[in-house]
Each structure stands twice: as C-alpha cells, then as structure tokens.
mmCIF file of C-alpha atoms in Angstrom:
data_model
loop_
_atom_site.group_PDB
_atom_site.id
_atom_site.type_symbol
_atom_site.label_atom_id
_atom_site.label_comp_id
_atom_site.label_asym_id
_atom_site.label_seq_id
_atom_site.Cartn_x
_atom_site.Cartn_y
_atom_site.Cartn_z
ATOM 1 C CA MET A 1 17.621 -3.840 41.764
ATOM 2 C CA SER A 2 17.395 -0.673 39.686
ATOM 3 C CA SER A 3 15.559 -0.358 36.432
ATOM 4 C CA VAL A 4 17.075 1.378 33.475
ATOM 5 C CA LEU A 5 14.757 3.297 31.229
ATOM 6 C CA GLN A 6 15.082 2.337 27.605
ATOM 7 C CA PRO A 7 14.677 5.065 25.006
ATOM 8 C CA ALA A 8 11.510 4.826 22.959
ATOM 9 C CA PRO A 9 12.113 3.423 19.501
ATOM 10 C CA VAL A 10 12.518 6.155 16.923
ATOM 11 C CA SER A 11 10.180 5.888 13.954
ATOM 12 C CA THR A 12 11.854 6.362 10.615
ATOM 13 C CA PRO A 13 9.994 7.637 7.549
ATOM 14 C CA LEU A 14 10.053 4.098 6.180
ATOM 15 C CA ASP A 15 8.451 2.830 9.420
ATOM 16 C CA VAL A 16 5.657 5.353 8.845
ATOM 17 C CA ALA A 17 5.275 4.183 5.229
ATOM 18 C CA PHE A 18 5.061 0.541 6.336
ATOM 19 C CA ASP A 19 2.419 1.461 8.926
ATOM 20 C CA ALA A 20 0.401 3.189 6.180
ATOM 21 C CA ALA A 21 0.796 0.090 3.970
ATOM 22 C CA ARG A 22 -0.471 -2.183 6.760
ATOM 23 C CA ARG A 23 -3.470 0.088 7.351
ATOM 24 C CA ALA A 24 -4.215 -0.044 3.605
ATOM 25 C CA ALA A 25 -4.120 -3.859 3.706
ATOM 26 C CA ALA A 26 -6.495 -3.853 6.682
ATOM 27 C CA ARG A 27 -8.949 -1.861 4.519
ATOM 28 C CA GLY A 28 -8.585 -4.396 1.682
ATOM 29 C CA GLU A 29 -6.317 -2.183 -0.409
ATOM 30 C CA VAL A 30 -3.021 -3.317 -1.940
ATOM 31 C CA PRO A 31 -0.538 -2.691 0.891
ATOM 32 C CA VAL A 32 1.531 0.227 -0.339
ATOM 33 C CA GLY A 33 2.409 3.183 1.862
ATOM 34 C CA ALA A 34 4.148 6.466 1.124
ATOM 35 C CA VAL A 35 5.518 9.353 3.161
ATOM 36 C CA VAL A 36 6.762 12.805 2.121
ATOM 37 C CA VAL A 37 9.450 14.269 4.373
ATOM 38 C CA ARG A 38 11.195 17.634 4.487
ATOM 39 C CA ASP A 39 13.996 18.465 6.926
ATOM 40 C CA GLY A 40 13.283 15.286 8.888
ATOM 41 C CA LYS A 41 9.605 16.196 9.386
ATOM 42 C CA VAL A 42 6.788 14.092 7.955
ATOM 43 C CA LEU A 43 4.605 16.396 5.860
ATOM 44 C CA ALA A 44 2.160 13.736 4.673
ATOM 45 C CA GLU A 45 1.582 10.002 4.664
ATOM 46 C CA ALA A 46 -0.869 7.782 2.824
ATOM 47 C CA GLY A 47 -1.731 4.227 1.933
ATOM 48 C CA ASN A 48 -3.400 3.070 -1.255
ATOM 49 C CA ARG A 49 -7.089 4.037 -1.504
ATOM 50 C CA THR A 50 -8.025 3.078 -5.063
ATOM 51 C CA LEU A 51 -10.935 0.854 -3.985
ATOM 52 C CA GLU A 52 -12.145 3.040 -1.144
ATOM 53 C CA ASP A 53 -12.099 6.207 -3.274
ATOM 54 C CA ARG A 54 -13.097 4.414 -6.492
ATOM 55 C CA ASP A 55 -10.182 6.266 -8.041
ATOM 56 C CA PRO A 56 -7.456 4.561 -10.095
ATOM 57 C CA THR A 57 -5.096 7.456 -9.310
ATOM 58 C CA ALA A 58 -5.407 7.034 -5.520
ATOM 59 C CA HIS A 59 -2.011 5.374 -5.186
ATOM 60 C CA ALA A 60 -0.181 5.991 -1.910
ATOM 61 C CA GLU A 61 2.430 8.185 -3.611
ATOM 62 C CA MET A 62 -0.174 10.355 -5.349
ATOM 63 C CA LEU A 63 -2.146 10.851 -2.140
ATOM 64 C CA ALA A 64 0.953 11.675 -0.087
ATOM 65 C CA ILE A 65 2.195 14.124 -2.743
ATOM 66 C CA ARG A 66 -1.197 15.857 -2.924
ATOM 67 C CA ALA A 67 -1.397 16.160 0.861
ATOM 68 C CA ALA A 68 2.200 17.438 1.141
ATOM 69 C CA CYS A 69 1.531 20.060 -1.557
ATOM 70 C CA ALA A 70 -1.472 21.247 0.454
ATOM 71 C CA VAL A 71 0.679 21.472 3.603
ATOM 72 C CA VAL A 72 3.413 23.542 1.947
ATOM 73 C CA GLY A 73 1.005 25.538 -0.220
ATOM 74 C CA SER A 74 2.769 24.784 -3.478
ATOM 75 C CA GLU A 75 2.718 22.319 -6.362
ATOM 76 C CA ARG A 76 6.484 21.932 -5.893
ATOM 77 C CA LEU A 77 7.978 19.858 -3.101
ATOM 78 C CA ILE A 78 11.490 21.300 -3.316
ATOM 79 C CA GLY A 79 13.808 19.728 -0.759
ATOM 80 C CA CYS A 80 11.361 16.910 -0.021
ATOM 81 C CA ASP A 81 11.996 13.188 -0.028
ATOM 82 C CA LEU A 82 9.490 10.405 -0.727
ATOM 83 C CA TYR A 83 9.605 7.049 1.037
ATOM 84 C CA VAL A 84 7.431 4.322 -0.465
ATOM 85 C CA THR A 85 7.126 0.588 0.128
ATOM 86 C CA LEU A 86 6.914 -0.349 -3.573
ATOM 87 C CA GLU A 87 8.691 0.900 -6.686
ATOM 88 C CA PRO A 88 6.552 3.694 -8.169
ATOM 89 C CA CYS A 89 4.557 3.120 -11.351
ATOM 90 C CA ALA A 90 4.743 5.440 -14.384
ATOM 91 C CA MET A 91 1.888 7.645 -13.130
ATOM 92 C CA CYS A 92 3.500 8.105 -9.733
ATOM 93 C CA ALA A 93 6.952 8.624 -11.249
ATOM 94 C CA ALA A 94 5.534 11.450 -13.378
ATOM 95 C CA ALA A 95 3.957 13.062 -10.304
ATOM 96 C CA ILE A 96 7.273 12.726 -8.435
ATOM 97 C CA SER A 97 9.049 14.466 -11.300
ATOM 98 C CA PHE A 98 6.449 17.250 -11.643
ATOM 99 C CA ALA A 99 6.539 17.855 -7.871
ATOM 100 C CA ARG A 100 10.347 18.163 -8.059
ATOM 101 C CA ILE A 101 10.875 15.683 -5.225
ATOM 102 C CA ARG A 102 14.552 15.537 -4.318
ATOM 103 C CA ARG A 103 14.980 11.846 -3.423
ATOM 104 C CA VAL A 104 12.909 8.682 -3.690
ATOM 105 C CA TYR A 105 13.506 5.771 -1.330
ATOM 106 C CA PHE A 106 11.578 2.595 -2.103
ATOM 107 C CA SER A 107 11.444 -0.904 -0.684
ATOM 108 C CA ALA A 108 10.283 -3.672 -3.034
ATOM 109 C CA SER A 109 11.023 -3.645 -6.738
ATOM 110 C CA ASP A 110 8.066 -4.090 -9.061
ATOM 111 C CA PRO A 111 9.194 -5.837 -12.272
ATOM 112 C CA LYS A 112 5.631 -5.823 -13.656
ATOM 113 C CA GLY A 113 4.349 -2.343 -12.810
ATOM 114 C CA GLY A 114 7.376 -0.378 -11.668
ATOM 115 C CA ALA A 115 8.651 2.493 -13.772
ATOM 116 C CA VAL A 116 11.824 3.541 -11.957
ATOM 117 C CA GLU A 117 14.153 0.546 -12.267
ATOM 118 C CA HIS A 118 11.802 -1.453 -14.499
ATOM 119 C CA GLY A 119 9.546 -0.813 -17.482
ATOM 120 C CA PRO A 120 9.979 2.676 -18.905
ATOM 121 C CA ARG A 121 12.620 3.755 -16.361
ATOM 122 C CA PHE A 122 10.841 7.081 -16.299
ATOM 123 C CA PHE A 123 13.564 9.194 -14.696
ATOM 124 C CA GLY A 124 16.082 8.180 -17.355
ATOM 125 C CA GLN A 125 13.949 9.365 -20.273
ATOM 126 C CA PRO A 126 15.060 12.516 -22.135
ATOM 127 C CA THR A 127 11.510 13.908 -21.768
ATOM 128 C CA CYS A 128 11.687 13.731 -17.965
ATOM 129 C CA HIS A 129 11.976 17.301 -16.655
ATOM 130 C CA HIS A 130 13.282 16.426 -13.190
ATOM 131 C CA ALA A 131 14.907 13.204 -12.049
ATOM 132 C CA PRO A 132 15.230 12.662 -8.305
ATOM 133 C CA GLU A 133 17.978 10.655 -6.690
ATOM 134 C CA VAL A 134 16.654 7.106 -6.299
ATOM 135 C CA TYR A 135 17.506 4.520 -3.655
ATOM 136 C CA GLY A 136 15.781 1.157 -3.969
ATOM 137 C CA GLY A 137 15.718 -2.100 -2.060
ATOM 138 C CA LEU A 138 15.354 -0.666 1.470
ATOM 139 C CA ARG A 139 13.660 -3.345 3.606
ATOM 140 C CA GLU A 140 12.777 -5.062 0.349
ATOM 141 C CA SER A 141 12.101 -8.503 1.837
ATOM 142 C CA GLU A 142 9.712 -7.023 4.417
ATOM 143 C CA ALA A 143 7.750 -5.172 1.733
ATOM 144 C CA ALA A 144 7.717 -8.198 -0.571
ATOM 145 C CA GLU A 145 6.396 -10.400 2.234
ATOM 146 C CA LEU A 146 3.669 -7.888 3.055
ATOM 147 C CA LEU A 147 2.541 -7.958 -0.586
ATOM 148 C CA ARG A 148 2.855 -11.770 -0.891
ATOM 149 C CA SER A 149 0.803 -12.319 2.263
ATOM 150 C CA PHE A 150 -1.872 -9.888 1.112
ATOM 151 C CA PHE A 151 -2.307 -11.544 -2.281
ATOM 152 C CA ALA A 152 -2.081 -15.092 -0.884
ATOM 153 C CA ALA A 153 -4.983 -14.307 1.455
ATOM 154 C CA ARG A 154 -6.988 -13.103 -1.565
ATOM 155 C CA ARG A 155 -6.621 -16.401 -3.471
#
C-alpha cells in the first residue's frame, strides 16, 4: 500500500485575519483580525488590542495599517489590500482612505458600528478622498459566530 502525500493547506489572507481574531479573543479582546497584503505577500497582521494597549484606536485595521506603513516606509499603501473579519468602523474607514488602500475585503457586516455598508457609508461621501473597492460578506457566518460566541461567554 502506497501513501500519497497531500499538499499542505494554503493559508489565504482571510485565514490569517481569522487567526489574528482568534488570538485577540484569547487575550480577552473583541475578536477582530486584519491583514494588509501586497502582491500576494502579507505585509502586516493584527488583532484588536484596545484593552491591552489601553488605546481606543487600537483596532485590528489601524494596527495592521500602521505596521504595513512601517514595512513599506510610507504613509501610503498603494497597491495594497486589507482583509478584515468585521466591517470597518468610521475611524478605520478614514485610515483606509488616507492610506490609499486599493481593496477592502471584510467578513461580517456591522449594522451598529460599521461605516462601509452601514452608518455613514464613509467611502460614498463626497468628502472621502479615496474610496477603495469593497467586497463584503466573505465567510460572514464564521465571523458572526466568532463574535457571538465571544460575547455570549462574556454574559
């Protein structure tokens, strides 16, 4: 009997974002993860750290954008894509716009705090300098369950 080697599973940027979200949950943070990618290469990844850093701006997207800017040596992330497990809020949407991120891929919608498809719909405002392409709902049920489980355990 011969054994056939199976190829190792390929991690996608969204897999990396979900891993970052799970690590955030393990630290007691709201489970949101974000990854910045350019040319198929992960430049930076982060999970929420608002409690750990005692910083209300330490959202996963903000941390990943900051780290990616440090990697490329610029405040602009031209040609970069952001993958995030939850619809970005207004603060994160502004940072995405200012960084000139090309595309945003997000998982769960956030009717209460989201600012891309909900609330202010930041990228559709005339004052928005740069609007990325946006693709929502990727692995939405998985992200929603991660958030539901986290908050249910807190109650």
